[in-house]
Amino acid sequence: MSETPPESPDFDAMARDIAEVPAVEVIVTVAVNLMSAAAVKLGLTEEGDKHKDLDEARKLVHALAGLLDASATEISSFHASPLRDGLKSLQLAFREASLSPDEPGQGPGEKYTGPVYG
Protein backbone atom coordinates (compact mmCIF):
# COMPACT_ATOMS: atom_id res chain seq x y z
CA MET A 1 0.00 0.00 0.00
CA SER A 2 1.37 3.40 -0.86
CA GLU A 3 1.05 6.27 1.50
CA THR A 4 -0.09 9.67 0.38
CA PRO A 5 2.88 12.04 0.52
CA PRO A 6 2.57 14.82 3.05
CA GLU A 7 1.05 17.94 1.63
CA SER A 8 3.77 20.06 0.06
CA PRO A 9 3.93 23.75 0.80
CA ASP A 10 1.95 25.98 -1.51
CA PHE A 11 4.82 28.13 -2.79
CA ASP A 12 2.52 30.31 -4.88
CA ALA A 13 0.47 31.20 -1.81
CA MET A 14 3.62 31.84 0.20
CA ALA A 15 4.97 34.13 -2.54
CA ARG A 16 1.69 36.06 -2.60
CA ASP A 17 1.76 36.40 1.19
CA ILE A 18 5.35 37.63 1.30
CA ALA A 19 4.69 40.05 -1.57
CA GLU A 20 2.31 41.93 0.71
CA VAL A 21 4.87 42.37 3.51
CA PRO A 22 6.95 45.57 3.50
CA ALA A 23 10.73 45.05 3.36
CA VAL A 24 11.21 46.81 6.70
CA GLU A 25 8.93 44.29 8.37
CA VAL A 26 10.85 41.37 6.86
CA ILE A 27 14.18 42.84 8.00
CA VAL A 28 12.91 43.52 11.52
CA THR A 29 11.39 40.02 11.77
CA VAL A 30 14.65 38.39 10.71
CA ALA A 31 16.59 40.57 13.17
CA VAL A 32 14.27 39.65 16.04
CA ASN A 33 14.59 35.95 15.16
CA LEU A 34 18.39 36.25 15.17
CA MET A 35 18.26 38.05 18.52
CA SER A 36 16.02 35.40 20.04
CA ALA A 37 18.19 32.55 18.79
CA ALA A 38 21.34 34.29 20.06
CA ALA A 39 19.76 34.80 23.50
CA VAL A 40 18.97 31.09 23.70
CA LYS A 41 22.51 30.14 22.64
CA LEU A 42 23.92 32.57 25.22
CA GLY A 43 21.92 30.85 27.97
CA LEU A 44 19.78 33.93 28.65
CA THR A 45 16.45 32.08 28.71
CA GLU A 46 14.65 30.44 31.62
CA GLU A 47 16.32 27.15 30.75
CA GLY A 48 19.70 28.82 31.19
CA ASP A 49 22.68 26.73 30.23
CA LYS A 50 20.64 23.87 28.76
CA HIS A 51 21.02 25.26 25.21
CA LYS A 52 24.11 27.39 25.77
CA ASP A 53 26.54 27.23 22.85
CA LEU A 54 28.87 30.20 22.49
CA ASP A 55 30.15 29.14 19.08
CA GLU A 56 26.59 29.19 17.74
CA ALA A 57 25.85 32.44 19.61
CA ARG A 58 28.89 34.09 18.02
CA LYS A 59 27.59 33.25 14.53
CA LEU A 60 24.11 34.56 15.28
CA VAL A 61 25.33 37.81 16.85
CA HIS A 62 27.72 38.36 13.95
CA ALA A 63 24.92 37.77 11.41
CA LEU A 64 22.63 40.15 13.30
CA ALA A 65 25.31 42.86 13.30
CA GLY A 66 25.86 42.39 9.56
CA LEU A 67 22.15 42.60 8.84
CA LEU A 68 21.75 45.75 10.89
CA ASP A 69 24.81 47.34 9.32
CA ALA A 70 23.63 46.52 5.81
CA SER A 71 20.08 47.70 6.42
CA ALA A 72 20.82 50.81 8.50
CA THR A 73 19.96 53.17 5.66
CA GLU A 74 16.92 51.14 4.66
CA ILE A 75 15.04 51.08 7.95
CA SER A 76 14.09 54.08 10.04
CA SER A 77 15.75 54.90 13.35
CA PHE A 78 12.39 54.01 14.91
CA HIS A 79 13.13 50.38 13.97
CA ALA A 80 16.93 50.46 14.00
CA SER A 81 17.49 51.98 17.44
CA PRO A 82 15.94 49.19 19.55
CA LEU A 83 17.57 46.57 17.34
CA ARG A 84 20.99 48.20 17.86
CA ASP A 85 20.34 48.31 21.61
CA GLY A 86 19.46 44.62 21.59
CA LEU A 87 22.56 43.80 19.57
CA LYS A 88 24.78 45.65 22.04
CA SER A 89 23.17 43.78 24.94
CA LEU A 90 23.85 40.47 23.22
CA GLN A 91 27.45 41.47 22.49
CA LEU A 92 27.97 42.37 26.15
CA ALA A 93 26.31 39.14 27.28
CA PHE A 94 28.62 37.21 24.96
CA ARG A 95 31.67 38.93 26.43
CA GLU A 96 30.44 38.17 29.95
CA ALA A 97 29.71 34.51 29.15
CA SER A 98 33.10 33.90 27.53
CA LEU A 99 35.78 32.24 29.62
CA SER A 100 38.42 34.22 27.74
CA PRO A 101 36.68 37.30 26.32
CA ASP A 102 37.72 38.66 22.94
CA GLU A 103 39.73 41.86 22.80
CA PRO A 104 37.55 44.94 22.27
CA GLY A 105 36.75 45.16 18.57
CA GLN A 106 37.23 41.41 18.06
CA GLY A 107 33.95 40.14 19.52
CA PRO A 108 31.00 38.93 17.46
CA GLY A 109 29.69 41.64 15.18
CA GLU A 110 32.22 44.23 16.36
CA LYS A 111 33.61 44.26 12.83
CA TYR A 112 30.37 46.11 11.99
CA THR A 113 29.62 47.98 15.21
CA GLY A 114 33.06 48.85 16.47
CA PRO A 115 34.28 47.88 19.94
CA VAL A 116 31.62 47.27 22.57
CA TYR A 117 32.42 48.15 26.15
CA GLY A 118 30.39 47.28 29.23
mmCIF file with all atom_site columns, C-alpha atoms in Angstrom:
data_model
loop_
_atom_site.group_PDB
_atom_site.id
_atom_site.type_symbol
_atom_site.label_atom_id
_atom_site.label_alt_id
_atom_site.label_comp_id
_atom_site.label_asym_id
_atom_site.label_entity_id
_atom_site.label_seq_id
_atom_site.pdbx_PDB_ins_code
_atom_site.Cartn_x
_atom_site.Cartn_y
_atom_site.Cartn_z
_atom_site.occupancy
_atom_site.B_iso_or_equiv
_atom_site.pdbx_formal_charge
_atom_site.auth_seq_id
_atom_site.auth_comp_id
_atom_site.auth_asym_id
_atom_site.auth_atom_id
_atom_site.pdbx_PDB_model_num
ATOM 1   C CA . MET A 1 1   ? 0.000  0.000  0.000  1.00 0.00 ? 1   MET A CA 1
ATOM 2   C CA . SER A 1 2   ? 1.374  3.397  -0.862 1.00 0.00 ? 2   SER A CA 1
ATOM 3   C CA . GLU A 1 3   ? 1.051  6.271  1.505  1.00 0.00 ? 3   GLU A CA 1
ATOM 4   C CA . THR A 1 4   ? -0.091 9.666  0.380  1.00 0.00 ? 4   THR A CA 1
ATOM 5   C CA . PRO A 1 5   ? 2.881  12.038 0.520  1.00 0.00 ? 5   PRO A CA 1
ATOM 6   C CA . PRO A 1 6   ? 2.565  14.815 3.055  1.00 0.00 ? 6   PRO A CA 1
ATOM 7   C CA . GLU A 1 7   ? 1.049  17.944 1.629  1.00 0.00 ? 7   GLU A CA 1
ATOM 8   C CA . SER A 1 8   ? 3.774  20.056 0.056  1.00 0.00 ? 8   SER A CA 1
ATOM 9   C CA . PRO A 1 9   ? 3.932  23.745 0.796  1.00 0.00 ? 9   PRO A CA 1
ATOM 10  C CA . ASP A 1 10  ? 1.947  25.980 -1.514 1.00 0.00 ? 10  ASP A CA 1
ATOM 11  C CA . PHE A 1 11  ? 4.818  28.126 -2.791 1.00 0.00 ? 11  PHE A CA 1
ATOM 12  C CA . ASP A 1 12  ? 2.518  30.312 -4.883 1.00 0.00 ? 12  ASP A CA 1
ATOM 13  C CA . ALA A 1 13  ? 0.474  31.195 -1.810 1.00 0.00 ? 13  ALA A CA 1
ATOM 14  C CA . MET A 1 14  ? 3.617  31.841 0.203  1.00 0.00 ? 14  MET A CA 1
ATOM 15  C CA . ALA A 1 15  ? 4.969  34.127 -2.538 1.00 0.00 ? 15  ALA A CA 1
ATOM 16  C CA . ARG A 1 16  ? 1.689  36.059 -2.604 1.00 0.00 ? 16  ARG A CA 1
ATOM 17  C CA . ASP A 1 17  ? 1.755  36.399 1.189  1.00 0.00 ? 17  ASP A CA 1
ATOM 18  C CA . ILE A 1 18  ? 5.351  37.634 1.304  1.00 0.00 ? 18  ILE A CA 1
ATOM 19  C CA . ALA A 1 19  ? 4.694  40.050 -1.568 1.00 0.00 ? 19  ALA A CA 1
ATOM 20  C CA . GLU A 1 20  ? 2.314  41.926 0.713  1.00 0.00 ? 20  GLU A CA 1
ATOM 21  C CA . VAL A 1 21  ? 4.867  42.371 3.513  1.00 0.00 ? 21  VAL A CA 1
ATOM 22  C CA . PRO A 1 22  ? 6.953  45.574 3.498  1.00 0.00 ? 22  PRO A CA 1
ATOM 23  C CA . ALA A 1 23  ? 10.729 45.050 3.357  1.00 0.00 ? 23  ALA A CA 1
ATOM 24  C CA . VAL A 1 24  ? 11.212 46.810 6.696  1.00 0.00 ? 24  VAL A CA 1
ATOM 25  C CA . GLU A 1 25  ? 8.930  44.287 8.366  1.00 0.00 ? 25  GLU A CA 1
ATOM 26  C CA . VAL A 1 26  ? 10.851 41.370 6.855  1.00 0.00 ? 26  VAL A CA 1
ATOM 27  C CA . ILE A 1 27  ? 14.184 42.843 8.000  1.00 0.00 ? 27  ILE A CA 1
ATOM 28  C CA . VAL A 1 28  ? 12.912 43.515 11.525 1.00 0.00 ? 28  VAL A CA 1
ATOM 29  C CA . THR A 1 29  ? 11.392 40.024 11.767 1.00 0.00 ? 29  THR A CA 1
ATOM 30  C CA . VAL A 1 30  ? 14.647 38.385 10.708 1.00 0.00 ? 30  VAL A CA 1
ATOM 31  C CA . ALA A 1 31  ? 16.588 40.572 13.167 1.00 0.00 ? 31  ALA A CA 1
ATOM 32  C CA . VAL A 1 32  ? 14.268 39.648 16.042 1.00 0.00 ? 32  VAL A CA 1
ATOM 33  C CA . ASN A 1 33  ? 14.593 35.947 15.161 1.00 0.00 ? 33  ASN A CA 1
ATOM 34  C CA . LEU A 1 34  ? 18.392 36.248 15.167 1.00 0.00 ? 34  LEU A CA 1
ATOM 35  C CA . MET A 1 35  ? 18.257 38.053 18.518 1.00 0.00 ? 35  MET A CA 1
ATOM 36  C CA . SER A 1 36  ? 16.016 35.403 20.039 1.00 0.00 ? 36  SER A CA 1
ATOM 37  C CA . ALA A 1 37  ? 18.189 32.554 18.792 1.00 0.00 ? 37  ALA A CA 1
ATOM 38  C CA . ALA A 1 38  ? 21.336 34.288 20.061 1.00 0.00 ? 38  ALA A CA 1
ATOM 39  C CA . ALA A 1 39  ? 19.760 34.798 23.497 1.00 0.00 ? 39  ALA A CA 1
ATOM 40  C CA . VAL A 1 40  ? 18.968 31.085 23.699 1.00 0.00 ? 40  VAL A CA 1
ATOM 41  C CA . LYS A 1 41  ? 22.514 30.137 22.645 1.00 0.00 ? 41  LYS A CA 1
ATOM 42  C CA . LEU A 1 42  ? 23.920 32.570 25.222 1.00 0.00 ? 42  LEU A CA 1
ATOM 43  C CA . GLY A 1 43  ? 21.923 30.847 27.966 1.00 0.00 ? 43  GLY A CA 1
ATOM 44  C CA . LEU A 1 44  ? 19.779 33.927 28.651 1.00 0.00 ? 44  LEU A CA 1
ATOM 45  C CA . THR A 1 45  ? 16.447 32.077 28.707 1.00 0.00 ? 45  THR A CA 1
ATOM 46  C CA . GLU A 1 46  ? 14.650 30.442 31.617 1.00 0.00 ? 46  GLU A CA 1
ATOM 47  C CA . GLU A 1 47  ? 16.318 27.149 30.752 1.00 0.00 ? 47  GLU A CA 1
ATOM 48  C CA . GLY A 1 48  ? 19.699 28.825 31.189 1.00 0.00 ? 48  GLY A CA 1
ATOM 49  C CA . ASP A 1 49  ? 22.683 26.726 30.229 1.00 0.00 ? 49  ASP A CA 1
ATOM 50  C CA . LYS A 1 50  ? 20.636 23.866 28.757 1.00 0.00 ? 50  LYS A CA 1
ATOM 51  C CA . HIS A 1 51  ? 21.015 25.264 25.214 1.00 0.00 ? 51  HIS A CA 1
ATOM 52  C CA . LYS A 1 52  ? 24.108 27.394 25.769 1.00 0.00 ? 52  LYS A CA 1
ATOM 53  C CA . ASP A 1 53  ? 26.542 27.228 22.854 1.00 0.00 ? 53  ASP A CA 1
ATOM 54  C CA . LEU A 1 54  ? 28.873 30.197 22.494 1.00 0.00 ? 54  LEU A CA 1
ATOM 55  C CA . ASP A 1 55  ? 30.147 29.137 19.078 1.00 0.00 ? 55  ASP A CA 1
ATOM 56  C CA . GLU A 1 56  ? 26.593 29.194 17.736 1.00 0.00 ? 56  GLU A CA 1
ATOM 57  C CA . ALA A 1 57  ? 25.850 32.440 19.606 1.00 0.00 ? 57  ALA A CA 1
ATOM 58  C CA . ARG A 1 58  ? 28.890 34.095 18.015 1.00 0.00 ? 58  ARG A CA 1
ATOM 59  C CA . LYS A 1 59  ? 27.586 33.249 14.530 1.00 0.00 ? 59  LYS A CA 1
ATOM 60  C CA . LEU A 1 60  ? 24.113 34.556 15.280 1.00 0.00 ? 60  LEU A CA 1
ATOM 61  C CA . VAL A 1 61  ? 25.328 37.809 16.846 1.00 0.00 ? 61  VAL A CA 1
ATOM 62  C CA . HIS A 1 62  ? 27.718 38.361 13.955 1.00 0.00 ? 62  HIS A CA 1
ATOM 63  C CA . ALA A 1 63  ? 24.921 37.767 11.413 1.00 0.00 ? 63  ALA A CA 1
ATOM 64  C CA . LEU A 1 64  ? 22.634 40.150 13.300 1.00 0.00 ? 64  LEU A CA 1
ATOM 65  C CA . ALA A 1 65  ? 25.308 42.864 13.296 1.00 0.00 ? 65  ALA A CA 1
ATOM 66  C CA . GLY A 1 66  ? 25.864 42.388 9.565  1.00 0.00 ? 66  GLY A CA 1
ATOM 67  C CA . LEU A 1 67  ? 22.150 42.597 8.839  1.00 0.00 ? 67  LEU A CA 1
ATOM 68  C CA . LEU A 1 68  ? 21.750 45.755 10.894 1.00 0.00 ? 68  LEU A CA 1
ATOM 69  C CA . ASP A 1 69  ? 24.815 47.338 9.317  1.00 0.00 ? 69  ASP A CA 1
ATOM 70  C CA . ALA A 1 70  ? 23.629 46.519 5.806  1.00 0.00 ? 70  ALA A CA 1
ATOM 71  C CA . SER A 1 71  ? 20.077 47.696 6.417  1.00 0.00 ? 71  SER A CA 1
ATOM 72  C CA . ALA A 1 72  ? 20.823 50.808 8.496  1.00 0.00 ? 72  ALA A CA 1
ATOM 73  C CA . THR A 1 73  ? 19.958 53.173 5.662  1.00 0.00 ? 73  THR A CA 1
ATOM 74  C CA . GLU A 1 74  ? 16.917 51.137 4.661  1.00 0.00 ? 74  GLU A CA 1
ATOM 75  C CA . ILE A 1 75  ? 15.038 51.077 7.950  1.00 0.00 ? 75  ILE A CA 1
ATOM 76  C CA . SER A 1 76  ? 14.092 54.081 10.040 1.00 0.00 ? 76  SER A CA 1
ATOM 77  C CA . SER A 1 77  ? 15.746 54.902 13.348 1.00 0.00 ? 77  SER A CA 1
ATOM 78  C CA . PHE A 1 78  ? 12.388 54.006 14.908 1.00 0.00 ? 78  PHE A CA 1
ATOM 79  C CA . HIS A 1 79  ? 13.128 50.382 13.965 1.00 0.00 ? 79  HIS A CA 1
ATOM 80  C CA . ALA A 1 80  ? 16.932 50.457 13.995 1.00 0.00 ? 80  ALA A CA 1
ATOM 81  C CA . SER A 1 81  ? 17.485 51.978 17.439 1.00 0.00 ? 81  SER A CA 1
ATOM 82  C CA . PRO A 1 82  ? 15.940 49.193 19.552 1.00 0.00 ? 82  PRO A CA 1
ATOM 83  C CA . LEU A 1 83  ? 17.572 46.575 17.340 1.00 0.00 ? 83  LEU A CA 1
ATOM 84  C CA . ARG A 1 84  ? 20.995 48.195 17.862 1.00 0.00 ? 84  ARG A CA 1
ATOM 85  C CA . ASP A 1 85  ? 20.342 48.308 21.615 1.00 0.00 ? 85  ASP A CA 1
ATOM 86  C CA . GLY A 1 86  ? 19.458 44.621 21.592 1.00 0.00 ? 86  GLY A CA 1
ATOM 87  C CA . LEU A 1 87  ? 22.560 43.798 19.575 1.00 0.00 ? 87  LEU A CA 1
ATOM 88  C CA . LYS A 1 88  ? 24.778 45.647 22.042 1.00 0.00 ? 88  LYS A CA 1
ATOM 89  C CA . SER A 1 89  ? 23.165 43.780 24.941 1.00 0.00 ? 89  SER A CA 1
ATOM 90  C CA . LEU A 1 90  ? 23.853 40.467 23.220 1.00 0.00 ? 90  LEU A CA 1
ATOM 91  C CA . GLN A 1 91  ? 27.448 41.468 22.488 1.00 0.00 ? 91  GLN A CA 1
ATOM 92  C CA . LEU A 1 92  ? 27.975 42.372 26.154 1.00 0.00 ? 92  LEU A CA 1
ATOM 93  C CA . ALA A 1 93  ? 26.310 39.135 27.285 1.00 0.00 ? 93  ALA A CA 1
ATOM 94  C CA . PHE A 1 94  ? 28.623 37.207 24.959 1.00 0.00 ? 94  PHE A CA 1
ATOM 95  C CA . ARG A 1 95  ? 31.671 38.930 26.426 1.00 0.00 ? 95  ARG A CA 1
ATOM 96  C CA . GLU A 1 96  ? 30.436 38.169 29.954 1.00 0.00 ? 96  GLU A CA 1
ATOM 97  C CA . ALA A 1 97  ? 29.710 34.508 29.146 1.00 0.00 ? 97  ALA A CA 1
ATOM 98  C CA . SER A 1 98  ? 33.101 33.903 27.527 1.00 0.00 ? 98  SER A CA 1
ATOM 99  C CA . LEU A 1 99  ? 35.782 32.238 29.620 1.00 0.00 ? 99  LEU A CA 1
ATOM 100 C CA . SER A 1 100 ? 38.425 34.219 27.738 1.00 0.00 ? 100 SER A CA 1
ATOM 101 C CA . PRO A 1 101 ? 36.680 37.300 26.324 1.00 0.00 ? 101 PRO A CA 1
ATOM 102 C CA . ASP A 1 102 ? 37.719 38.657 22.938 1.00 0.00 ? 102 ASP A CA 1
ATOM 103 C CA . GLU A 1 103 ? 39.729 41.857 22.802 1.00 0.00 ? 103 GLU A CA 1
ATOM 104 C CA . PRO A 1 104 ? 37.546 44.938 22.265 1.00 0.00 ? 104 PRO A CA 1
ATOM 105 C CA . GLY A 1 105 ? 36.754 45.155 18.566 1.00 0.00 ? 105 GLY A CA 1
ATOM 106 C CA . GLN A 1 106 ? 37.232 41.408 18.055 1.00 0.00 ? 106 GLN A CA 1
ATOM 107 C CA . GLY A 1 107 ? 33.950 40.137 19.518 1.00 0.00 ? 107 GLY A CA 1
ATOM 108 C CA . PRO A 1 108 ? 31.004 38.935 17.462 1.00 0.00 ? 108 PRO A CA 1
ATOM 109 C CA . GLY A 1 109 ? 29.687 41.640 15.182 1.00 0.00 ? 109 GLY A CA 1
ATOM 110 C CA . GLU A 1 110 ? 32.219 44.227 16.357 1.00 0.00 ? 110 GLU A CA 1
ATOM 111 C CA . LYS A 1 111 ? 33.610 44.257 12.831 1.00 0.00 ? 111 LYS A CA 1
ATOM 112 C CA . TYR A 1 112 ? 30.371 46.110 11.986 1.00 0.00 ? 112 TYR A CA 1
ATOM 113 C CA . THR A 1 113 ? 29.616 47.976 15.209 1.00 0.00 ? 113 THR A CA 1
ATOM 114 C CA . GLY A 1 114 ? 33.062 48.854 16.472 1.00 0.00 ? 114 GLY A CA 1
ATOM 115 C CA . PRO A 1 115 ? 34.279 47.876 19.937 1.00 0.00 ? 115 PRO A CA 1
ATOM 116 C CA . VAL A 1 116 ? 31.624 47.269 22.568 1.00 0.00 ? 116 VAL A CA 1
ATOM 117 C CA . TYR A 1 117 ? 32.424 48.155 26.150 1.00 0.00 ? 117 TYR A CA 1
ATOM 118 C CA . GLY A 1 118 ? 30.391 47.280 29.228 1.00 0.00 ? 118 GLY A CA 1
#
